[in-house]
GROMACS .gro file of C-alpha atoms in nm:
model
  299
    1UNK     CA    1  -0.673   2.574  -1.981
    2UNK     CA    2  -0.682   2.518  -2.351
    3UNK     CA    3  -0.342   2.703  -2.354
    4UNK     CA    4  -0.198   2.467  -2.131
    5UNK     CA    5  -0.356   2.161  -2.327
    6UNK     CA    6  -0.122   2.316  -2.656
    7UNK     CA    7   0.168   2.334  -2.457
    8UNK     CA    8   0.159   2.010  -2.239
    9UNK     CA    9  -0.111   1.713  -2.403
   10UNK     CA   10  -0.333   1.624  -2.140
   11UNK     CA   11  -0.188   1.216  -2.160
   12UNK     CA   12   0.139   1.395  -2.000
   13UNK     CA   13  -0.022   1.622  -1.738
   14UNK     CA   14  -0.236   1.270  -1.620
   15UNK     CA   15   0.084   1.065  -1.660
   16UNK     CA   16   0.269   1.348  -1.405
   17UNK     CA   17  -0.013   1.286  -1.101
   18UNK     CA   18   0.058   0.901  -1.169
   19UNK     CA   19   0.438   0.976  -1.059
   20UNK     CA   20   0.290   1.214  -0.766
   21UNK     CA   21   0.093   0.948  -0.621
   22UNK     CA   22   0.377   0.702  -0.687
   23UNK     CA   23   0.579   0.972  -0.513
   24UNK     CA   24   0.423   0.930  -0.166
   25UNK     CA   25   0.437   0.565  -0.149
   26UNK     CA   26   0.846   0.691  -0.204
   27UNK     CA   27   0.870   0.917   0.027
   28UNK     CA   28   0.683   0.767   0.332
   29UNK     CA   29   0.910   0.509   0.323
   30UNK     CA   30   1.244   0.661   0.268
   31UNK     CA   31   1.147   0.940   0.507
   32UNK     CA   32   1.145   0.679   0.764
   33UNK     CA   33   1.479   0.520   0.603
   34UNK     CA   34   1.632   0.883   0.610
   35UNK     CA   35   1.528   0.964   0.991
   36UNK     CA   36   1.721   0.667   1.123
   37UNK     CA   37   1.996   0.716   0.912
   38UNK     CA   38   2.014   1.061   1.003
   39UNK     CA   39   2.005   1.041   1.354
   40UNK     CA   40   2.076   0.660   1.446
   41UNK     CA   41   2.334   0.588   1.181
   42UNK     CA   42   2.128   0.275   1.066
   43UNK     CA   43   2.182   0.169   0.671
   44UNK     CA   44   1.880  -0.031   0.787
   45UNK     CA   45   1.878  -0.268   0.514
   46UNK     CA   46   1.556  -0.443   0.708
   47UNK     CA   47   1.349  -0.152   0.615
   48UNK     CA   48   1.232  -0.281   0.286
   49UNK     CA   49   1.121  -0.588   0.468
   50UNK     CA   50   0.921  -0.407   0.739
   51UNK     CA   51   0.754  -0.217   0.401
   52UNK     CA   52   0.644  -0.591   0.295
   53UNK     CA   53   0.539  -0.676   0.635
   54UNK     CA   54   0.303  -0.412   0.664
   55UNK     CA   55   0.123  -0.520   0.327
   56UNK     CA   56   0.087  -0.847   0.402
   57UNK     CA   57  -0.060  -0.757   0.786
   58UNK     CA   58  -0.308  -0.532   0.573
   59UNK     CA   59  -0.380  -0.819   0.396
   60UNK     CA   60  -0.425  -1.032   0.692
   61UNK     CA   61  -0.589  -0.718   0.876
   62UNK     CA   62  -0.850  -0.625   0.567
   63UNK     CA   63  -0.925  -1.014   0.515
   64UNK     CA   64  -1.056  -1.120   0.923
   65UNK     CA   65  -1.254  -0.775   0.867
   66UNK     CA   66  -1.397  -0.904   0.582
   67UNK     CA   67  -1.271  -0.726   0.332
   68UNK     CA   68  -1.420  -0.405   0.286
   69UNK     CA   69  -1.387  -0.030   0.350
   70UNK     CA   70  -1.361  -0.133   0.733
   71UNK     CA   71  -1.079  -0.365   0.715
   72UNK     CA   72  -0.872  -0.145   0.508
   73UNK     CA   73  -0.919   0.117   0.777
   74UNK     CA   74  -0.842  -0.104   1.052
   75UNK     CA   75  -0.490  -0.235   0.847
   76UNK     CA   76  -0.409   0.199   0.804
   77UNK     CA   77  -0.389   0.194   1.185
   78UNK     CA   78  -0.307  -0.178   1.270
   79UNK     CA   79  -0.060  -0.268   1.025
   80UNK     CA   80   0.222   0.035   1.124
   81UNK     CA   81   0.146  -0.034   1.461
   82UNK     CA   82   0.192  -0.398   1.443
   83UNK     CA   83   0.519  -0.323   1.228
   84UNK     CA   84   0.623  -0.099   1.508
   85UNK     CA   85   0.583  -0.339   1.742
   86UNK     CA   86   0.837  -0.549   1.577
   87UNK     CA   87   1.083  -0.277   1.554
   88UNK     CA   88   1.076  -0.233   1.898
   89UNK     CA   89   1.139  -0.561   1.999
   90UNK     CA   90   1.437  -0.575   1.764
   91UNK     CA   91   1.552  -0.253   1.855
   92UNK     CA   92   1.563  -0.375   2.229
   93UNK     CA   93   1.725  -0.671   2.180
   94UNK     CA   94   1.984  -0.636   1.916
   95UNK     CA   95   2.018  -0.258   1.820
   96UNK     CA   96   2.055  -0.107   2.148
   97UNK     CA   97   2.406  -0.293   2.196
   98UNK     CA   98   2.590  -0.204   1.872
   99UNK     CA   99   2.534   0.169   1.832
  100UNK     CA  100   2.901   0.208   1.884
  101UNK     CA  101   2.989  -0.037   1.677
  102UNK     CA  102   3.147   0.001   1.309
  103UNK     CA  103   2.842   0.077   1.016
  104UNK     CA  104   2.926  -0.252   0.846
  105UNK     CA  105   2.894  -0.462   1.134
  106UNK     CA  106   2.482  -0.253   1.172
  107UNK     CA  107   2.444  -0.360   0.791
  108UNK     CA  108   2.540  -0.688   0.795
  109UNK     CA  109   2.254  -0.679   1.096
  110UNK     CA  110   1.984  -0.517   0.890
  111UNK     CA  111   2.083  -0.726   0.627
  112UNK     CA  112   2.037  -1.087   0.854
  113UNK     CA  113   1.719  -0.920   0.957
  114UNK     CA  114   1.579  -0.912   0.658
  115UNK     CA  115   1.635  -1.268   0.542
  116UNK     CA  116   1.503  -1.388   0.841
  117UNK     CA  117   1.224  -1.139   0.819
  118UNK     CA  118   1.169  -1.259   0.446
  119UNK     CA  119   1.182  -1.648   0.603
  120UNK     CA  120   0.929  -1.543   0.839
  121UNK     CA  121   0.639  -1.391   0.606
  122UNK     CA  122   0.701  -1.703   0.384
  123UNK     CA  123   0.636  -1.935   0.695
  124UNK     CA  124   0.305  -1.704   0.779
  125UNK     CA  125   0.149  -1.601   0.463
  126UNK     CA  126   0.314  -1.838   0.219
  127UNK     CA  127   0.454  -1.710  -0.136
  128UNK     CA  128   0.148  -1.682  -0.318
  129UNK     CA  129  -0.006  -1.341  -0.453
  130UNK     CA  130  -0.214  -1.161  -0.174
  131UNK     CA  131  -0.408  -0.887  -0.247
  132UNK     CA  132  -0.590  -0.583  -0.047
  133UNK     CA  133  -0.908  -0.459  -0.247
  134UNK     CA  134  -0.911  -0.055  -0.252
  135UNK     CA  135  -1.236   0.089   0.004
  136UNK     CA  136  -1.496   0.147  -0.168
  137UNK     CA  137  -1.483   0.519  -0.120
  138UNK     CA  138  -1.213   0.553  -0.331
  139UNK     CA  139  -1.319   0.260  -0.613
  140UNK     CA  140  -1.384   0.433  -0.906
  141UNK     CA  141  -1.233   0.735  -1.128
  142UNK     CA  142  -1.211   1.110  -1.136
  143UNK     CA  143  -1.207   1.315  -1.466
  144UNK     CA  144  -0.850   1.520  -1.495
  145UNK     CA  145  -0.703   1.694  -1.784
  146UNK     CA  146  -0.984   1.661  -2.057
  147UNK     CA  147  -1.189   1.419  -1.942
  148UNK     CA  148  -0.868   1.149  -1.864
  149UNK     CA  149  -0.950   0.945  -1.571
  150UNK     CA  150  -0.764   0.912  -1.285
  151UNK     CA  151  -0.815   0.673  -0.952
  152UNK     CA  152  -0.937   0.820  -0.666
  153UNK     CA  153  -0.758   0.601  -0.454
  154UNK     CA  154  -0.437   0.804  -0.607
  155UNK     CA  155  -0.623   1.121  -0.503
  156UNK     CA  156  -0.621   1.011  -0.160
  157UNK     CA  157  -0.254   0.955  -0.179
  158UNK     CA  158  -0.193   1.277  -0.292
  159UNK     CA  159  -0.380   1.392   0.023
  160UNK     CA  160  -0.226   1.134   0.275
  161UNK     CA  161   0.144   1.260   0.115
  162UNK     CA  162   0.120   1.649   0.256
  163UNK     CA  163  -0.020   1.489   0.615
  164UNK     CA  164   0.250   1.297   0.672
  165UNK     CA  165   0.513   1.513   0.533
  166UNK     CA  166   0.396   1.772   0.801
  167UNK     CA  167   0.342   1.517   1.059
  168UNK     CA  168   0.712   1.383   1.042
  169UNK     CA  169   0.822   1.789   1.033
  170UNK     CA  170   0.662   1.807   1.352
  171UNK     CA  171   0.764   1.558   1.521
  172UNK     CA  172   1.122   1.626   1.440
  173UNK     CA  173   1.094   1.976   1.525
  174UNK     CA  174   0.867   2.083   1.800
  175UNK     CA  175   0.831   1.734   1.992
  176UNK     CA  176   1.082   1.692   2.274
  177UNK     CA  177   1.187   1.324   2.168
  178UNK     CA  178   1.296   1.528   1.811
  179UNK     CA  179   1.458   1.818   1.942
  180UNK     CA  180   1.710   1.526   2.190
  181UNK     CA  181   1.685   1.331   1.897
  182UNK     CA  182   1.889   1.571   1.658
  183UNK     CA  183   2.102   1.695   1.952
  184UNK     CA  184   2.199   1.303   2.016
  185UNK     CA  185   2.288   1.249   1.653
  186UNK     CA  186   2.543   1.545   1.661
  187UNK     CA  187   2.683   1.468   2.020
  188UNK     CA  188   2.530   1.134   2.210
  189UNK     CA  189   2.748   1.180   2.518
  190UNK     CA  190   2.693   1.546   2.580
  191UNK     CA  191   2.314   1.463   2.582
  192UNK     CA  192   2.377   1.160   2.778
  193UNK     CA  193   2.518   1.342   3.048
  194UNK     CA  194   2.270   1.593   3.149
  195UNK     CA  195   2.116   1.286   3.264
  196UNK     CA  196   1.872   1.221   2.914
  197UNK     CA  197   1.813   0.823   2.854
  198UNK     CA  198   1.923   0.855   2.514
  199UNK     CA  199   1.890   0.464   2.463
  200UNK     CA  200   1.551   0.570   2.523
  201UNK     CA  201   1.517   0.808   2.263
  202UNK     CA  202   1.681   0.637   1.969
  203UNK     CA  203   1.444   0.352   2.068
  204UNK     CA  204   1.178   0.659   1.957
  205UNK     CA  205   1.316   0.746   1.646
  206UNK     CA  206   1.387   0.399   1.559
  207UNK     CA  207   1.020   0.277   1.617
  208UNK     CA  208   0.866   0.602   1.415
  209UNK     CA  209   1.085   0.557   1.114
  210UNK     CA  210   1.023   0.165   1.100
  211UNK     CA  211   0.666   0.255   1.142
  212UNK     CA  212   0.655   0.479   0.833
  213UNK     CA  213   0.795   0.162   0.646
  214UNK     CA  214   0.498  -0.011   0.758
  215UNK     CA  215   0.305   0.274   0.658
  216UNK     CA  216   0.364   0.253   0.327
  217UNK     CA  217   0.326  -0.122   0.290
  218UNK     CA  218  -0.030  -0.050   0.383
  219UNK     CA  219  -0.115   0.301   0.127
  220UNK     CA  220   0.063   0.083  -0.144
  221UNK     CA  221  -0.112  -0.287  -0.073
  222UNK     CA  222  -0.442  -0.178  -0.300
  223UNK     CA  223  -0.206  -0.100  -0.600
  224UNK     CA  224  -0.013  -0.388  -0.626
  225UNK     CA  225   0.037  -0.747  -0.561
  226UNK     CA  226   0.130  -0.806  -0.242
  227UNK     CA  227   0.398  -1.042  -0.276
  228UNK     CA  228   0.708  -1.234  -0.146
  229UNK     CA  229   0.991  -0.991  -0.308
  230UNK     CA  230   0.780  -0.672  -0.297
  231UNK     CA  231   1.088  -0.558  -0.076
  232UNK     CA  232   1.369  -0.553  -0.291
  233UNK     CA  233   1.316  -0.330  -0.530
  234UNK     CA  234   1.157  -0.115  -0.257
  235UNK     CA  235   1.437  -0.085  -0.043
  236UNK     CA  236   1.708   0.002  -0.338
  237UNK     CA  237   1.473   0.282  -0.433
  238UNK     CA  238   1.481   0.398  -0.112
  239UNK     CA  239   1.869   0.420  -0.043
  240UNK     CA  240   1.888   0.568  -0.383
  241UNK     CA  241   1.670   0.825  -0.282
  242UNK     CA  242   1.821   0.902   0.048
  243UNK     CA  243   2.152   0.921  -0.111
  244UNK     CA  244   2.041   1.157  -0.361
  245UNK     CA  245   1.844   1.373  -0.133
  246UNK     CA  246   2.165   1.390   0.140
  247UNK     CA  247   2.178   1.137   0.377
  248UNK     CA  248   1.960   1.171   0.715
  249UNK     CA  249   1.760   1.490   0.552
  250UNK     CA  250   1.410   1.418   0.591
  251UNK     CA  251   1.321   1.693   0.294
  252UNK     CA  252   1.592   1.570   0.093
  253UNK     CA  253   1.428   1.245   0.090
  254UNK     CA  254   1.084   1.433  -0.013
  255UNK     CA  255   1.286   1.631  -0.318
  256UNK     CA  256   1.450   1.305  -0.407
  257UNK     CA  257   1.168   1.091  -0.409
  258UNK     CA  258   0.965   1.341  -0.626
  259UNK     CA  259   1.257   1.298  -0.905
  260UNK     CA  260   1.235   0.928  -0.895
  261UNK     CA  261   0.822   0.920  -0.878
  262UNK     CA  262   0.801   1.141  -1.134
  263UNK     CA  263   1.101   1.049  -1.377
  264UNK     CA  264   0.960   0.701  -1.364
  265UNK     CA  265   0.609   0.777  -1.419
  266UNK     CA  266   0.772   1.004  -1.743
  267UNK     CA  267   0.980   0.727  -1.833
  268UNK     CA  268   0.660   0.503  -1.897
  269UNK     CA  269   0.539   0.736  -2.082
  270UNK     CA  270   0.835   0.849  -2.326
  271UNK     CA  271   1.012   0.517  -2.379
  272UNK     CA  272   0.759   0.245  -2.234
  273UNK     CA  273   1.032  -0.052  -2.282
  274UNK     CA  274   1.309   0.098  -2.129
  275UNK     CA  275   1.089   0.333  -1.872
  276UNK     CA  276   1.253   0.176  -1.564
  277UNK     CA  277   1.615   0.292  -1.632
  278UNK     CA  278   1.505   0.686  -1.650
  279UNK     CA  279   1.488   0.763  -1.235
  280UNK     CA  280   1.836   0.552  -1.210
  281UNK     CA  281   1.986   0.784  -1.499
  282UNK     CA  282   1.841   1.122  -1.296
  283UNK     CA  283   2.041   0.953  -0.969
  284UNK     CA  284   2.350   0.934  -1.158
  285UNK     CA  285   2.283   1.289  -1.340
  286UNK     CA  286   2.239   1.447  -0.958
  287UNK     CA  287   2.521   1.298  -0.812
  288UNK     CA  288   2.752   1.349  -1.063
  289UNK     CA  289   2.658   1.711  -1.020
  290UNK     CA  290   2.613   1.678  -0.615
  291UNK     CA  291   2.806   1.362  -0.503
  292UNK     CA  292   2.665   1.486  -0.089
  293UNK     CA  293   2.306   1.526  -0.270
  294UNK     CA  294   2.073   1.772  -0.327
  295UNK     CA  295   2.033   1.916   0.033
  296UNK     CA  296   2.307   1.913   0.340
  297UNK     CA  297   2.367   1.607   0.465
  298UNK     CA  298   2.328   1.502   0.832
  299UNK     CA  299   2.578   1.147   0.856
   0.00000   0.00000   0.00000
């Protein structure tokens, strides 16, 4: 260990589960980005919207509970689902219809959605800071890398990463609703015809990826402020990451969202004024390098 120590300070090794943790948070979300890209051929620009609805339901969700370990487990579960909810009933009503339409006219959609989306949590929750205390289980520090602490709410991020990861894997590839899925993205009217209700099944992958955006409004609503705006940011990480990872692949979304997580985290560290602009610079370094991204793309 003390050979390790000599070769990378223990500050850096600390600073490098900082980016994991901040890595999950990524990846939940642009998984969820990435699936209905892939298979729907949604730039859903909402998505980053549906992320800030699901921390402010946890907040709403954690607060009638009364605010302890029990209301943040009730927003894990309620929030997504609450978020999915949404996505379904937009999905039904508007998305169904324009699948065959052009991709600009299904951004300019996404992109209406999330104004009005943005309107509407202004009009419920207002636009001042909310905030979703961390359970009490995981208050408090764990000793990593000489003695530096580190949360143990990030720990169970770490955990929660893997889970999902596998989760999403397996629902892809060994549920029937994934296996029509990825045979509908390649050739909807072949699958249509052997008598499949494909609107059916998009509806599916629609309402699972929109749920991982809520997902991650809820893991992420301890660490920050949950606020009006949260969104934006969010949701240009995310197409940055999808685009470096190759568009629609869920693992290229994991690889690329470790390079941003962790670049950033690094970034802090190195150049603490100018820390933000390091995980744009390794976008523009991969895709110089691999303008389709890291891994095959799907679109």
């Amino acid at each position: 260990m003390d050979l390790i120590y000599s070769i990378v300070p223990p500050g850096v090794l600390c600073q490098v589960f900082v980016g994991l943790s901040r890595t999950v948070i990524l990846f939940i979300v642009s998984s969820g980005l990435s699936l209905i890209l892939g298979v729907l051929r949604i730039p859903n620009v909402a998505h980053g919207s549906l992320y800030m609805i699901g921390a402010f339901m946890a907040f709403s969700i954690s607060t009638v509970a009364g605010g302890g370990s029990a209301g943040f487990w009730l927003a894990l579960v309620g929030a997504p689902l609450a978020v999915a909810l949404i996505s379904l009933i937009a999905e039904r009503s508007l998305f169904q219809y324009l699948y065959e339409r052009e991709h600009l006219m299904l951004l300019l959609l996404t992109f209406a959605l999330s104004l009005v989306f943005g309107d509407l949590v202004k009009l419920v929750w207002g636009g001042e800071y909310k905030s979703v205390p961390v359970p009490r289980i995981f208050q408090g520090f764990v000793p990593l890398f000489g003695g530096l602490p580190f949360p143990l709410y990030n720990v169970f991020l770490l955990f929660v990463g893997p889970v999902v990861a596998v989760a999403l894997w397996l629902f892809v590839n060994k549920t029937k609703i994934g296996k029509i899925a990825r045979a509908a993205a390649v050739d909807r009217e072949m699958v249509g015809a052997v008598g499949i209700n494909v609107s059916w099944v998009f509806a599916s992958v629609f309402v699972v990826g929109c749920l991982l955006a809520g997902l991650g409004g809820v893991l992420v609503a301890p660490t920050v402020s949950v606020t009006l705006g949260m969104d934006h940011t969010l949701i240009i990480e995310a197409f940055l990451i999808v685009i470096m990872g190759g568009l629609g692949n869920i693992w290229g979304a994991l690889l690329g969202a470790l390079i941003f997580g962790l670049t950033q985290s690094l970034g802090i560290l190195i150049w603490p004024q100018f820390g933000i602009i390091f995980p744009y610079l390794a976008v523009v370094v991969v895709l110089l390098f691999r303008p389709t991204g890291l891994l095959k793309s799907t679109w």
